[in-house]
Short mmCIF file of C-alpha atoms in Angstrom, two decimals:
data_model
loop_
_atom_site.label_atom_id
_atom_site.label_comp_id
_atom_site.label_asym_id
_atom_site.label_seq_id
_atom_site.Cartn_x
_atom_site.Cartn_y
_atom_site.Cartn_z
CA THR T 1 24.90 234.84 10.41
CA TRP T 2 22.78 236.10 13.29
CA HIS T 3 19.32 234.86 14.13
CA LEU T 4 16.25 236.93 14.95
CA VAL T 5 13.48 234.88 16.58
CA GLU T 6 9.97 236.19 17.22
CA LEU T 7 7.44 234.30 19.33
CA GLY T 8 3.77 234.78 18.50
CA PRO T 9 4.30 237.23 15.61
CA GLY T 10 0.60 238.10 15.22
CA ARG T 11 0.05 239.73 11.83
CA GLY T 12 3.79 240.13 11.25
CA THR T 13 3.70 243.88 11.89
CA LEU T 14 6.48 244.02 14.48
CA MET T 15 8.88 241.91 12.41
CA LYS T 16 8.10 243.95 9.32
CA ASN T 17 8.90 247.15 11.20
CA MET T 18 12.15 245.70 12.55
CA LEU T 19 13.28 244.55 9.11
CA ARG T 20 12.33 247.90 7.59
CA GLN T 21 14.42 249.71 10.21
CA ILE T 22 17.39 247.38 9.66
CA LYS T 23 17.15 247.95 5.91
CA HIS T 24 17.06 251.71 6.45
CA SER T 25 19.87 251.97 9.01
CA ASN T 26 22.21 249.13 7.96
CA PRO T 27 21.07 247.33 4.78
CA GLN T 28 24.19 245.13 4.70
CA LEU T 29 23.06 243.57 7.95
CA LEU T 30 20.11 241.93 6.18
CA HIS T 31 22.53 239.72 4.25
CA PHE T 32 23.71 238.13 7.49
CA LEU T 33 20.27 237.76 9.05
CA GLN T 34 18.14 234.64 9.47
CA VAL T 35 14.60 235.24 10.72
CA HIS T 36 12.65 232.61 12.65
CA MET T 37 8.89 233.04 13.17
CA VAL T 38 7.39 230.82 15.88
CA GLU T 39 3.74 230.48 14.94
CA ALA T 40 1.38 227.58 15.64
CA GLY T 41 -1.57 228.88 13.60
CA ALA T 42 -1.63 228.17 9.86
CA ALA T 43 -3.90 231.13 9.06
CA ARG T 44 -1.69 233.52 11.04
CA ALA T 45 1.44 232.15 9.34
CA ASP T 46 -0.09 232.84 5.92
CA GLU T 47 -0.90 236.38 7.03
CA GLN T 48 2.69 236.87 8.19
CA LYS T 49 4.10 235.52 4.94
CA LYS T 50 2.12 238.10 3.00
CA ALA T 51 3.24 240.91 5.30
CA LEU T 52 6.92 239.91 5.00
CA ALA T 53 6.93 238.89 1.33
CA GLU T 54 9.26 241.72 0.29
CA TYR T 55 11.94 240.45 2.67
CA GLN T 56 11.71 236.77 1.79
CA THR T 57 14.44 235.25 -0.40
CA ALA T 58 14.91 232.12 -2.50
CA ASN T 59 16.99 230.49 0.25
CA GLN T 60 14.28 231.17 2.85
CA LYS T 61 15.73 234.04 4.84
CA ILE T 62 12.49 233.89 6.86
CA LYS T 63 11.45 230.50 8.22
CA TRP T 64 8.40 229.41 10.17
CA TRP T 65 8.30 226.96 13.07
CA LEU T 66 5.34 225.48 14.92
CA SER T 67 7.08 225.68 18.29
CA LEU T 68 10.03 227.32 20.01
CA GLU T 69 11.58 223.90 20.55
CA ALA T 70 11.64 223.38 16.76
CA VAL T 71 13.95 226.37 16.16
CA PRO T 72 17.29 224.74 15.22
CA PHE T 73 20.24 224.64 17.59
CA THR T 74 22.95 227.13 16.69
CA LEU T 75 26.18 228.52 18.11
CA GLU T 76 25.61 231.78 16.24
CA PRO T 77 24.23 234.97 17.86
CA MET T 78 20.50 234.96 18.60
CA ILE T 79 17.97 237.65 19.53
CA PHE T 80 14.58 236.60 20.89
CA VAL T 81 11.59 238.95 20.72
CA ALA T 82 8.20 238.30 22.32
CA ASN T 83 5.54 241.01 22.25
CA GLU T 84 2.44 240.10 24.30
CA TYR T 85 3.24 236.43 23.81
CA PHE T 86 3.14 235.13 27.36
CA ASP T 87 -0.22 236.65 28.25
CA ALA T 88 -1.76 234.71 25.35
CA LEU T 89 -0.60 231.30 26.58
CA PRO T 90 -2.91 228.77 28.29
CA VAL T 91 -3.01 228.92 32.09
CA ALA T 92 -4.19 226.63 34.86
CA HIS T 93 -6.41 227.88 37.69
CA PHE T 94 -6.39 226.45 41.19
CA GLN T 95 -8.62 227.09 44.16
CA TYR T 96 -8.14 226.09 47.79
CA THR T 97 -11.03 223.94 49.03
CA GLU T 98 -11.75 221.45 51.79
CA ARG T 99 -9.69 219.01 49.70
CA GLY T 100 -6.78 221.39 49.47
CA TRP T 101 -5.63 222.92 46.19
CA VAL T 102 -7.71 221.65 43.27
CA GLU T 103 -7.60 222.63 39.62
CA THR T 104 -10.51 224.43 37.98
CA CYS T 105 -11.70 222.63 34.85
CA LEU T 106 -14.44 223.03 32.27
CA GLU T 107 -17.51 220.88 31.84
CA ILE T 108 -20.43 220.98 29.42
CA ASP T 109 -23.43 222.80 30.88
CA ASP T 110 -26.66 221.07 29.82
CA ASP T 111 -28.83 223.91 31.12
CA PRO T 112 -30.40 225.48 27.98
CA LYS T 113 -30.67 228.78 29.85
CA THR T 114 -26.88 229.04 30.06
CA GLU T 115 -25.65 230.73 26.90
CA PRO T 116 -21.97 229.65 27.02
CA HIS T 117 -22.94 225.95 27.41
CA PHE T 118 -19.85 225.46 29.57
CA LYS T 119 -19.27 225.79 33.29
CA TYR T 120 -16.37 225.80 35.73
CA VAL T 121 -15.96 222.74 37.98
CA HIS T 122 -13.31 221.45 40.36
CA ALA T 123 -11.15 218.54 39.25
CA PRO T 124 -12.28 215.28 40.92
CA SER T 125 -8.72 214.44 41.91
CA GLY T 126 -5.27 215.97 42.15
CA THR T 127 -3.49 217.17 39.01
CA PHE T 128 0.20 217.46 38.19
CA GLY T 129 -0.02 221.25 37.78
CA ALA T 130 -0.62 221.66 41.51
CA PHE T 131 3.06 220.86 42.08
CA LEU T 132 3.92 224.14 40.33
CA ILE T 133 2.11 226.24 42.92
CA PRO T 134 4.76 228.26 44.82
CA ASP T 135 5.53 226.92 48.28
CA ASP T 136 4.53 230.13 50.07
CA VAL T 137 1.07 229.89 48.48
CA ARG T 138 0.58 226.13 48.71
CA LYS T 139 1.44 225.95 52.42
CA ASN T 140 -0.68 228.91 53.48
CA GLY T 141 -3.86 228.36 51.50
CA LYS T 142 -7.22 229.41 52.92
CA ILE T 143 -10.65 228.32 51.73
CA GLY T 144 -11.51 230.31 48.61
CA ASP T 145 -7.94 231.34 47.76
CA LYS T 146 -7.10 231.18 44.07
CA ILE T 147 -3.93 231.18 42.00
CA GLU T 148 -3.07 230.99 38.33
CA ILE T 149 -0.14 228.98 36.98
CA ASN T 150 1.33 229.56 33.52
CA ALA T 151 3.17 226.29 32.97
CA HIS T 152 3.51 226.94 29.23
CA GLY T 153 5.14 230.28 29.97
CA MET T 154 7.56 228.65 32.39
CA GLN T 155 8.52 226.11 29.75
CA ALA T 156 8.95 228.81 27.10
CA ILE T 157 11.25 230.88 29.32
CA GLU T 158 13.29 227.80 30.16
CA THR T 159 13.64 226.95 26.45
CA ILE T 160 14.67 230.50 25.58
CA MET T 161 17.29 230.53 28.33
CA LYS T 162 18.63 227.15 27.19
CA LYS T 163 18.98 228.35 23.59
CA MET T 164 20.60 231.60 24.75
CA ILE T 165 23.16 229.67 26.80
CA ASP T 166 23.82 227.29 23.89
CA SER T 167 24.48 230.11 21.42
CA ASN T 168 26.70 231.91 23.98
CA LYS T 169 25.84 235.24 22.28
CA ALA T 170 22.22 236.09 22.77
CA ALA T 171 19.71 238.67 23.93
CA CYS T 172 16.01 238.60 24.73
CA LEU T 173 13.35 241.34 24.64
CA ILE T 174 10.00 240.48 26.23
CA ILE T 175 7.18 243.04 26.13
CA ASP T 176 4.16 242.02 28.19
CA TYR T 177 1.74 242.95 30.93
CA GLY T 178 1.82 241.66 34.48
CA LYS T 179 2.53 242.29 38.13
CA ASP T 180 5.34 241.18 40.37
CA GLU T 181 3.00 239.09 42.48
CA HIS T 182 0.97 235.90 42.32
CA MET T 183 -2.00 236.25 39.97
CA GLU T 184 -5.44 234.81 40.72
CA ASN T 185 -7.24 235.05 37.39
CA THR T 186 -6.13 236.82 34.22
CA LEU T 187 -8.38 234.83 31.87
CA ARG T 188 -10.29 237.27 29.66
CA GLY T 189 -12.59 237.01 26.67
CA ILE T 190 -12.56 239.86 24.14
CA ARG T 191 -14.82 240.34 21.15
CA GLY T 192 -15.30 243.51 19.18
CA HIS T 193 -12.87 245.33 21.50
CA LYS T 194 -15.12 244.56 24.48
CA PHE T 195 -14.74 242.14 27.38
CA VAL T 196 -17.10 239.16 27.20
CA ASP T 197 -17.52 235.86 29.03
CA PRO T 198 -14.43 233.75 28.14
CA LEU T 199 -16.68 230.68 27.82
CA LEU T 200 -18.88 232.33 25.22
CA SER T 201 -17.95 231.02 21.74
CA PRO T 202 -14.40 229.93 22.70
CA GLY T 203 -11.93 229.82 19.82
#
């Protein structure tokens, strides 16, 4: 058996295309395949189950997990796929102030003129996430400097690497956007294919 793991499968389109290609090029391979879908959203999982219904079997060839950590330990070959998964994870923002590096948080905005009803504020005290700021940034901060930390992404990569080492036969394909430099603010709100204020109708 070999294991195909997808993180953040969306509507199930990518996995469906992969399984269709496997069936077309080497149908026997499907008999030795176990698919793992890492999906935290119940509505999305239902959508994926409908999209992949033709490939599901009585013994659950396709299984769903709420987190990457929940995917069972195995010594069998594993392939991890993540398409635009990491840029959808929560991030922490920090800004350098007179108090040093402080995290940017959200607070309710009572001003009726403010449509989002939320506003950005600085944390009143230090937060654990500040320890994840790279040394070259933390030691050379200037007033107004900003940096974004993706702690969830760091944890996910560490978990993937651990599972790859455990299985001893593994590969990983990550498709995402980014730059090879420290990022200041990648938080975006999108509605109707247009950029909007991220604080406007969150969720």
